[in-house]
PDB file of C-alpha atoms in Angstrom:
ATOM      1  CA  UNK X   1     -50.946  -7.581  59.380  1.00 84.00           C
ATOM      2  CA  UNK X   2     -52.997  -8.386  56.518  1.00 83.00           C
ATOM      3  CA  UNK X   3     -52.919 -12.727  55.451  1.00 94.00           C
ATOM      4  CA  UNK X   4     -53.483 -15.711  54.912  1.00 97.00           C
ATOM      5  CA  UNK X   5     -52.662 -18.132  57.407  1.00 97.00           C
ATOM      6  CA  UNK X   6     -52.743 -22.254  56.522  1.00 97.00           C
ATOM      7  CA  UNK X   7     -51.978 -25.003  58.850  1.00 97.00           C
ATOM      8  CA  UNK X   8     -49.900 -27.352  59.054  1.00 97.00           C
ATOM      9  CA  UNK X   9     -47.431 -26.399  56.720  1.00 97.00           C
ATOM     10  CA  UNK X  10     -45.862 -29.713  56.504  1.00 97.00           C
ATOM     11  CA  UNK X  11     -48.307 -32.681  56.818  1.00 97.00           C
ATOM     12  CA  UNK X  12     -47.234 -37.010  56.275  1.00 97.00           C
ATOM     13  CA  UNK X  13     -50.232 -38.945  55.994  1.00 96.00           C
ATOM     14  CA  UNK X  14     -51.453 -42.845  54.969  1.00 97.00           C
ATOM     15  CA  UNK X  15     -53.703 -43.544  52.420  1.00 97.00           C
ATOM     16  CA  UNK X  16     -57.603 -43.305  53.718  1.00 97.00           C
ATOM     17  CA  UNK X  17     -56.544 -41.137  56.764  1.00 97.00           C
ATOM     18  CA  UNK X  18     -58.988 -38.245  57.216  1.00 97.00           C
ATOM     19  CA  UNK X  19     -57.133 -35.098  57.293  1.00 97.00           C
ATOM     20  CA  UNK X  20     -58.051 -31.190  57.318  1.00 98.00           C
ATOM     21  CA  UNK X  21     -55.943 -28.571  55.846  1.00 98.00           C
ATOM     22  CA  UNK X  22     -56.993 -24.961  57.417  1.00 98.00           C
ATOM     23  CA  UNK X  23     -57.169 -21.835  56.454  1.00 98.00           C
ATOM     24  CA  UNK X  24     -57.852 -18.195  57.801  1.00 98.00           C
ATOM     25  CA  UNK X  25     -57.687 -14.710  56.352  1.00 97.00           C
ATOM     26  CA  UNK X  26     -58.000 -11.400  58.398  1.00 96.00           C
ATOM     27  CA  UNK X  27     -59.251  -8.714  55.582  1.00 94.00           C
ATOM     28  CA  UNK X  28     -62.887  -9.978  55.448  1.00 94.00           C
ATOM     29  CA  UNK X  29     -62.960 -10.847  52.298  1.00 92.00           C
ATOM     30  CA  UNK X  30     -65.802 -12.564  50.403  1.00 90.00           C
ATOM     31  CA  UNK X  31     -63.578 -14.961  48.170  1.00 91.00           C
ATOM     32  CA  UNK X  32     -61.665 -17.870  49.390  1.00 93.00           C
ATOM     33  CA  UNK X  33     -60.190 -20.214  47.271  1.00 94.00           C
ATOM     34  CA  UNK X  34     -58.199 -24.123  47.015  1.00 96.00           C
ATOM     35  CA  UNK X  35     -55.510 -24.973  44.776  1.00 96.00           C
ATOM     36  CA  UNK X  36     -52.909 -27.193  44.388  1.00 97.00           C
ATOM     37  CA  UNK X  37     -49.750 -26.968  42.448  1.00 96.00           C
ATOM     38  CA  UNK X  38     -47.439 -30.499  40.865  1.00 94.00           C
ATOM     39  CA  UNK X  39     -44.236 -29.894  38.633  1.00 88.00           C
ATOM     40  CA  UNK X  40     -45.079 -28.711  35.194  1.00 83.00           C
ATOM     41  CA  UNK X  41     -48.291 -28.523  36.064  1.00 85.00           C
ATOM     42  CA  UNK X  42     -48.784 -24.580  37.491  1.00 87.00           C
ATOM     43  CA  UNK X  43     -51.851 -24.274  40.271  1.00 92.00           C
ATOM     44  CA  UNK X  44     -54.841 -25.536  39.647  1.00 93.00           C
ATOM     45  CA  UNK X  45     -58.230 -25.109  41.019  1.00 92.00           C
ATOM     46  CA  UNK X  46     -59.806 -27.020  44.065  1.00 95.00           C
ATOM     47  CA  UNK X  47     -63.250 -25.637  44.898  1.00 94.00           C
ATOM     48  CA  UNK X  48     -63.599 -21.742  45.742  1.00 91.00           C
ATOM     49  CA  UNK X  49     -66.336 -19.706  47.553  1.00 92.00           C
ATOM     50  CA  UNK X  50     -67.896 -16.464  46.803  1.00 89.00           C
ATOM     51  CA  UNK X  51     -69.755 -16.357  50.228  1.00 90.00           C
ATOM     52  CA  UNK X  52     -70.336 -17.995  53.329  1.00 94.00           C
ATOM     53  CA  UNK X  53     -72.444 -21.194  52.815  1.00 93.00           C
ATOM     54  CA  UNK X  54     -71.677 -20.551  48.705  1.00 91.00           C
ATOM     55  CA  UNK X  55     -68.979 -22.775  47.151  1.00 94.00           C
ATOM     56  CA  UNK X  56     -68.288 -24.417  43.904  1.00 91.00           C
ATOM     57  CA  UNK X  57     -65.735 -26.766  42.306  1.00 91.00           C
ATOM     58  CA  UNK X  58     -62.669 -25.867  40.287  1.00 89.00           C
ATOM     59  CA  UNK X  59     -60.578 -27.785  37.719  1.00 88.00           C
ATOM     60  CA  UNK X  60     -59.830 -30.174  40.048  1.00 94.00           C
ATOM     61  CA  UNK X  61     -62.487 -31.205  42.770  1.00 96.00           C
ATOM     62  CA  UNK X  62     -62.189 -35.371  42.950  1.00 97.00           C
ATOM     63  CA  UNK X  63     -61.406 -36.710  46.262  1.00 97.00           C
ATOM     64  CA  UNK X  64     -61.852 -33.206  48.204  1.00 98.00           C
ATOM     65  CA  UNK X  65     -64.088 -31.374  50.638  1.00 98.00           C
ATOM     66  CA  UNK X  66     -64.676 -27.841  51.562  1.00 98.00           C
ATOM     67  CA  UNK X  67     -66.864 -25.982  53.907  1.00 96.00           C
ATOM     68  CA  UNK X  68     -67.760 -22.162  54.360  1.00 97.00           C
ATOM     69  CA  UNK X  69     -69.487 -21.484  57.601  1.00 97.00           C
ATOM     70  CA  UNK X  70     -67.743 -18.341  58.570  1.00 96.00           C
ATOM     71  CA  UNK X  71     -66.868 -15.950  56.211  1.00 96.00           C
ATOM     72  CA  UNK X  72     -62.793 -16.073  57.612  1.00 97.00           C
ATOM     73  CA  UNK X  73     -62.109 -19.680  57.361  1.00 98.00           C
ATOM     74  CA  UNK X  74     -61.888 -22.053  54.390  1.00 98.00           C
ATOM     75  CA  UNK X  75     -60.893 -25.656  55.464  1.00 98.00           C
ATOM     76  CA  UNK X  76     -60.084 -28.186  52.991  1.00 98.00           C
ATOM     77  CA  UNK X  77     -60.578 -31.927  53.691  1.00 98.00           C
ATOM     78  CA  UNK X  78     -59.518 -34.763  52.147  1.00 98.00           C
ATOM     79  CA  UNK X  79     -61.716 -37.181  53.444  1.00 96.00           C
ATOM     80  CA  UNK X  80     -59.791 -40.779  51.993  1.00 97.00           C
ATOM     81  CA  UNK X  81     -56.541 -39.296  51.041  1.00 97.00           C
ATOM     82  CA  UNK X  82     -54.972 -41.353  48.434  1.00 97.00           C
ATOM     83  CA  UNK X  83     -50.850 -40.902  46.833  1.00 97.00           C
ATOM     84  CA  UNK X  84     -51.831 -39.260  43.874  1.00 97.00           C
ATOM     85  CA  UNK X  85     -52.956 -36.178  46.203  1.00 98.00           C
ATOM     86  CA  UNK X  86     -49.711 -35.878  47.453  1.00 98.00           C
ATOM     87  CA  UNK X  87     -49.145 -31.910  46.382  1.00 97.00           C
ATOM     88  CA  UNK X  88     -48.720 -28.396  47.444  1.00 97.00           C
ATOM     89  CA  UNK X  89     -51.336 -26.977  48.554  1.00 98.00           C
ATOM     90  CA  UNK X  90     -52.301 -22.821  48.453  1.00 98.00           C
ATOM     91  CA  UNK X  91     -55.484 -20.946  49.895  1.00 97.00           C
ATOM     92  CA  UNK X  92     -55.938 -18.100  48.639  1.00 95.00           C
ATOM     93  CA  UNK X  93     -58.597 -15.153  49.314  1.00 93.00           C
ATOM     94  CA  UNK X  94     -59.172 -11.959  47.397  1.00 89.00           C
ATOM     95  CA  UNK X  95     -62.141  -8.994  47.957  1.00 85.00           C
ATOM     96  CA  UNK X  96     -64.979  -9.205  44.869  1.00 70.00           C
ATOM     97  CA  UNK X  97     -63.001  -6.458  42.771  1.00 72.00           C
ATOM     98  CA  UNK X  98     -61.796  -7.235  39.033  1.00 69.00           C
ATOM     99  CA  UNK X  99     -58.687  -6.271  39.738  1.00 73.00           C
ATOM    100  CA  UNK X 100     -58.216  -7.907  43.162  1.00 80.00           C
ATOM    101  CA  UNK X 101     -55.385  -9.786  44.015  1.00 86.00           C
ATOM    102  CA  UNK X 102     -55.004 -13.201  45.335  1.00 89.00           C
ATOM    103  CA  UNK X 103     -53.357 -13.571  48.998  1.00 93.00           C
ATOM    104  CA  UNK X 104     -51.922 -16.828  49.244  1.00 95.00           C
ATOM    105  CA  UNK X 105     -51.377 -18.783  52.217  1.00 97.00           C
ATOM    106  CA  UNK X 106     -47.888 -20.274  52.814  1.00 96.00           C
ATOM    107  CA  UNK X 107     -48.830 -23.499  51.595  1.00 97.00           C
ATOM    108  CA  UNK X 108     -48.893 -26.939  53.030  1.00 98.00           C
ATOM    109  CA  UNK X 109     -46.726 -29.667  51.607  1.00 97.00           C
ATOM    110  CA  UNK X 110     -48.628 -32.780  51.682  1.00 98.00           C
ATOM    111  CA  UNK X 111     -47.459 -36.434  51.578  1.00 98.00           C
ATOM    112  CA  UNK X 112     -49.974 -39.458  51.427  1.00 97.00           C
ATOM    113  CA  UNK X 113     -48.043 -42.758  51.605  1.00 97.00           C
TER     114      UNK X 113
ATOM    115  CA  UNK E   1     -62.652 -24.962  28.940  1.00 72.00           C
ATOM    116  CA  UNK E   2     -59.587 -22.963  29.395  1.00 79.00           C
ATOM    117  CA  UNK E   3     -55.862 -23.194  28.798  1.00 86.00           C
ATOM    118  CA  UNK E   4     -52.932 -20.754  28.736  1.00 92.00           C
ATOM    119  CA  UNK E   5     -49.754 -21.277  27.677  1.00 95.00           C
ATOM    120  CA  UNK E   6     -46.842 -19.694  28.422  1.00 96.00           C
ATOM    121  CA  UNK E   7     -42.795 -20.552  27.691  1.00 96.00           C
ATOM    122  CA  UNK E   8     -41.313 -23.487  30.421  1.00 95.00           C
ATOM    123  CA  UNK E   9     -37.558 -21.229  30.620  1.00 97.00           C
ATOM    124  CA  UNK E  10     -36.204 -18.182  30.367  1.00 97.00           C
ATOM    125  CA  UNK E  11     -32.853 -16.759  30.913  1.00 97.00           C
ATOM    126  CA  UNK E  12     -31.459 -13.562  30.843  1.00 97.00           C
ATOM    127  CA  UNK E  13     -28.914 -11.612  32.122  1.00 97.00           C
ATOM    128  CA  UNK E  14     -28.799  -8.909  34.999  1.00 97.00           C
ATOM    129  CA  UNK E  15     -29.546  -5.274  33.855  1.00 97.00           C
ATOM    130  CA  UNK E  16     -31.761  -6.325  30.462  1.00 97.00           C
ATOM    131  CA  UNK E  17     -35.133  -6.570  29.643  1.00 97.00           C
ATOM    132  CA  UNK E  18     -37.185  -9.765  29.136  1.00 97.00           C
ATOM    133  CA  UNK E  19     -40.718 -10.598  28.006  1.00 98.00           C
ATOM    134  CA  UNK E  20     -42.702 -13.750  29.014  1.00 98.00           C
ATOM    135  CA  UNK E  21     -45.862 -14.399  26.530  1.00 98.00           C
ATOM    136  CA  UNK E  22     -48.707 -16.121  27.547  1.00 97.00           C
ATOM    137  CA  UNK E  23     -50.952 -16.835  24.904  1.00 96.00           C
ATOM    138  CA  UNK E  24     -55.022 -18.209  25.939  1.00 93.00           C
ATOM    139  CA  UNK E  25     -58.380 -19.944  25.003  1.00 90.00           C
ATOM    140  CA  UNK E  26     -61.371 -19.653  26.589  1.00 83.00           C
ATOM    141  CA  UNK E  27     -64.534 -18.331  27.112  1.00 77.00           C
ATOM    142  CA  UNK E  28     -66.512 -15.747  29.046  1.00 73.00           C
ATOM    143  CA  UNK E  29     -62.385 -14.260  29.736  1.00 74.00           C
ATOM    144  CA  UNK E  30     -62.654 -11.007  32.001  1.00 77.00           C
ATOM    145  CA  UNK E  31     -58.686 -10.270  32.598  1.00 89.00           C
ATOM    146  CA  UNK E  32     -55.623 -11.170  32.847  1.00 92.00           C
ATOM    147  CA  UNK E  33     -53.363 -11.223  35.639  1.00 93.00           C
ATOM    148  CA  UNK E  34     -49.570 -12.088  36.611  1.00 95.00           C
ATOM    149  CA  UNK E  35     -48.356 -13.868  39.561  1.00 95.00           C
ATOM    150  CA  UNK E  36     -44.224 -14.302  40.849  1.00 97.00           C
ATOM    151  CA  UNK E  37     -43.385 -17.464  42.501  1.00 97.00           C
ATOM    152  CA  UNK E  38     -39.813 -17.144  44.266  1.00 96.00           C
ATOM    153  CA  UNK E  39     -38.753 -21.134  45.229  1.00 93.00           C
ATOM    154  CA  UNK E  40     -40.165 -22.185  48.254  1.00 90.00           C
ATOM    155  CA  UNK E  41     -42.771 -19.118  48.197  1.00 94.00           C
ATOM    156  CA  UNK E  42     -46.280 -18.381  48.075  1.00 96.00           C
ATOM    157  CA  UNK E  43     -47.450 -16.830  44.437  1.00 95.00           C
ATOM    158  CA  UNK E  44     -47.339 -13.451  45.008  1.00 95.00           C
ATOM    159  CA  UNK E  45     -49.416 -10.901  42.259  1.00 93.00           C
ATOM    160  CA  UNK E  46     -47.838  -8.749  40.086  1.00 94.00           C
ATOM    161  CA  UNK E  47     -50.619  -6.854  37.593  1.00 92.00           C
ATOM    162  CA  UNK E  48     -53.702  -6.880  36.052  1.00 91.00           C
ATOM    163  CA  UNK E  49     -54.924  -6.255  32.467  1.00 93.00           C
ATOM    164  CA  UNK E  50     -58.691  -6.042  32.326  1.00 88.00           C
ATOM    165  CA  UNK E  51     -58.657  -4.098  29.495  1.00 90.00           C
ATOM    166  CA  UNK E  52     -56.493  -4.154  26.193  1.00 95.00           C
ATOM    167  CA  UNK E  53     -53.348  -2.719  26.396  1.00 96.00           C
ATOM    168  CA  UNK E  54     -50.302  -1.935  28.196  1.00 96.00           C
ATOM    169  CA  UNK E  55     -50.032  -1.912  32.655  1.00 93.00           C
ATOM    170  CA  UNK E  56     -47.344  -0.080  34.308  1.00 94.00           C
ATOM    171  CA  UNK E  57     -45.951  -0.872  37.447  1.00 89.00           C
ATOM    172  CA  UNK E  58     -42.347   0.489  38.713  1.00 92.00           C
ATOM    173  CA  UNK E  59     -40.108  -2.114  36.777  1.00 95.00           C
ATOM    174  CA  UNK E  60     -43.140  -4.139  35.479  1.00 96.00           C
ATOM    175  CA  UNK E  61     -45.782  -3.570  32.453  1.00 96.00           C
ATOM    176  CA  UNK E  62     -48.184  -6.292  31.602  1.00 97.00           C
ATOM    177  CA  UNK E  63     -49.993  -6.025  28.176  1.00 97.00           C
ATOM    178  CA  UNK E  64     -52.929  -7.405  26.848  1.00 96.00           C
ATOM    179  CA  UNK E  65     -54.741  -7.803  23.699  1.00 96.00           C
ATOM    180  CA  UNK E  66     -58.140  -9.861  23.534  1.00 91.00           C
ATOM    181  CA  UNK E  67     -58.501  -9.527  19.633  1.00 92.00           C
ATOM    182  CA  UNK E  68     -55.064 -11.827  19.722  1.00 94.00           C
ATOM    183  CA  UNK E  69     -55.784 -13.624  23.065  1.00 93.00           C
ATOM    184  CA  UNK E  70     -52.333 -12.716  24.185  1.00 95.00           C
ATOM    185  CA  UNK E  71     -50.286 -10.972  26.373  1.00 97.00           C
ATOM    186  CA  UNK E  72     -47.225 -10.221  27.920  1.00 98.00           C
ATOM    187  CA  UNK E  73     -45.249  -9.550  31.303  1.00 98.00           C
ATOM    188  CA  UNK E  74     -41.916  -6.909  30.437  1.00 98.00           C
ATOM    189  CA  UNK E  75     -39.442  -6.768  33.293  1.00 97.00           C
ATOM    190  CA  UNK E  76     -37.027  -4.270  32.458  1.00 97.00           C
ATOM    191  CA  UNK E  77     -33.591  -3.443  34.837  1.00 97.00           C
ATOM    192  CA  UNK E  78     -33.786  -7.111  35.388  1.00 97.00           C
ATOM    193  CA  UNK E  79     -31.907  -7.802  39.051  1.00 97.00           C
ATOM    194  CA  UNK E  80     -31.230 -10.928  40.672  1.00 97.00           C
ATOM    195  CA  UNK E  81     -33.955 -11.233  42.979  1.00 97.00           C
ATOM    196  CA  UNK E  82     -36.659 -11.381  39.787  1.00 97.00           C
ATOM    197  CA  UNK E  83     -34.993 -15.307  39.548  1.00 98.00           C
ATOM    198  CA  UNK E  84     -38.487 -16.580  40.426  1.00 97.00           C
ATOM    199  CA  UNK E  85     -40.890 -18.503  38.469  1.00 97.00           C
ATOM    200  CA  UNK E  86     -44.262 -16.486  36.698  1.00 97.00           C
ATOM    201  CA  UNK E  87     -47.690 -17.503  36.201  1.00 96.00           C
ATOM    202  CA  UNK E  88     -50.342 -15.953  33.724  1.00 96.00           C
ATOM    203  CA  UNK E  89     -53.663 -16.938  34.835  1.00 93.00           C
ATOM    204  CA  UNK E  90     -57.132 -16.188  33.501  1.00 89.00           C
ATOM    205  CA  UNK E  91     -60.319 -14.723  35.485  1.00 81.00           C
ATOM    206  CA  UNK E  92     -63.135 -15.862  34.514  1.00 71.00           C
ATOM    207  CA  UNK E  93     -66.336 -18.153  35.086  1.00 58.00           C
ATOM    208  CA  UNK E  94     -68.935 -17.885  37.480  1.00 53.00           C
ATOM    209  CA  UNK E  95     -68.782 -14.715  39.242  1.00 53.00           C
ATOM    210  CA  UNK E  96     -65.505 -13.743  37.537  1.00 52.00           C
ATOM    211  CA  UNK E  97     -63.378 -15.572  40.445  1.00 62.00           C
ATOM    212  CA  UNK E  98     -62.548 -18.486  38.845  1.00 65.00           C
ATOM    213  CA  UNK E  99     -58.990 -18.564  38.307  1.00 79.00           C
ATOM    214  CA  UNK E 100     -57.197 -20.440  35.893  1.00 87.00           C
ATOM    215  CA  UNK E 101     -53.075 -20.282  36.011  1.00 91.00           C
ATOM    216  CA  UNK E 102     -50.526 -21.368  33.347  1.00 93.00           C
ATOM    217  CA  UNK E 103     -48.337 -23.778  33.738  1.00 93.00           C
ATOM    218  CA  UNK E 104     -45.405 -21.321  34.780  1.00 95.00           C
ATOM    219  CA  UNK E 105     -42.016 -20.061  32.995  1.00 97.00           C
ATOM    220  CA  UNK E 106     -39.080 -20.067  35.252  1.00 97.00           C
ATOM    221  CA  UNK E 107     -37.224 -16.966  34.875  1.00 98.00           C
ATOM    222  CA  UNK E 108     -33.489 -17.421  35.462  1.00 97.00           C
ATOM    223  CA  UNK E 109     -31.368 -14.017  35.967  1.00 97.00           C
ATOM    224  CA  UNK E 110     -27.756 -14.493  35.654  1.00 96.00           C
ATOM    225  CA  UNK E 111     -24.898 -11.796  36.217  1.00 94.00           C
TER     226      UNK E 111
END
């Protein structure tokens, strides 16, 4: 079956704990992507990544990490994870078309205290 | 930069037809495209307008005009299960992946 798969999807952290959000997709596609999404606020943009080794920030990059060194994994990081990252967070890939669709992940609810 | 904006609520009842605008600014645009968000749910897409004009898909047409930097989502033979909330979002940007999304319109069906 075709997806995205994220992990955990229900993560309670401190403030300034290191964490890693994962996330895998099965169709070989070329585009991955990060967003989160707040209340009133729709999904915005982490970072995304056209290639292996090729990323670039969004709308909203402050305070995260990402890394593309296979082309079916996208991990987020959060190196210092601070309250006001407290979020849900989507991965997302789609293949290089115009008219691609976005697969999203499940999501991971994330709490920083 | 780039922003879309799009109605907060919208109700309607069971059978009828609704339309959620979504009305843009930006630069370097390259489509349009329409996402469902049942509670609790991953964003799901719906259609794609990379060209003016109208998109049909079973129950759903998306339509698009670039002169007006609008467009549209029609559900029509509204049911229950369309209760969700939907997102406009822009592609764009560097190698026409960057995606920006509105901030949503929660589409209540009632019966």
């Amino acid at each position: 079956e075709a997806q995205v798969t994220q992990n955990p999807r229900y993560l309670i952290t401190v403030t300034g704990k290191k964490l890693t959000v994962t996330c895998s997709q099965n169709m070989n596609h070329e585009y991955m992507s990060w967003y989160r999404q707040d209340p009133g606020l729709g999904l915005r943009q982490i970072y995304y990544s056209m290639n292996v080794e090729v990323t670039d920030k969004g709308d909203v990059p402050e305070g995260y990490k990402v890394s593309r060194k296979e082309k079916r994994n996208f991990p987020l990081i959060l190196e210092s994870p601070s309250p006001n990252q407290t979020s849900l967070y989507f991965c997302a890939s789609t293949a290089g078309r115009d008219n691609s669709p976005l697969h999203f992940g499940n999501g991971t609810r994330l709490t920083v205290t | 930069g780039q922003s879309l904006e799009q109605p907060s609520e919208v109700t309607a009842v069971e059978g009828a037809i609704v339309q959620i605008n979504c009305t843009y600014q930006t630069s370097g645009f390259y489509g349009l495209s329409w996402y469902q968000q049942h509670d609790g749910g991953a964003p799901t897409f719906l259609s794609y307008n990379g060209l003016d004009g109208l998109e049909e898909t079973g129950r759903f047409s998306s339509f698009l005009s670039r002169s007006d930097s609008y467009g549209y989502l029609l559900l029509q033979e509204l049911q229950m299960k369309d209760s969700a909330s939907y997102f406009c979002a822009l592609t764009s940007g560097t190698g026409r992946r960057a995606l920006t999304f509105g901030s949503g319109t929660r589409l209540q069906v009632q019966p």
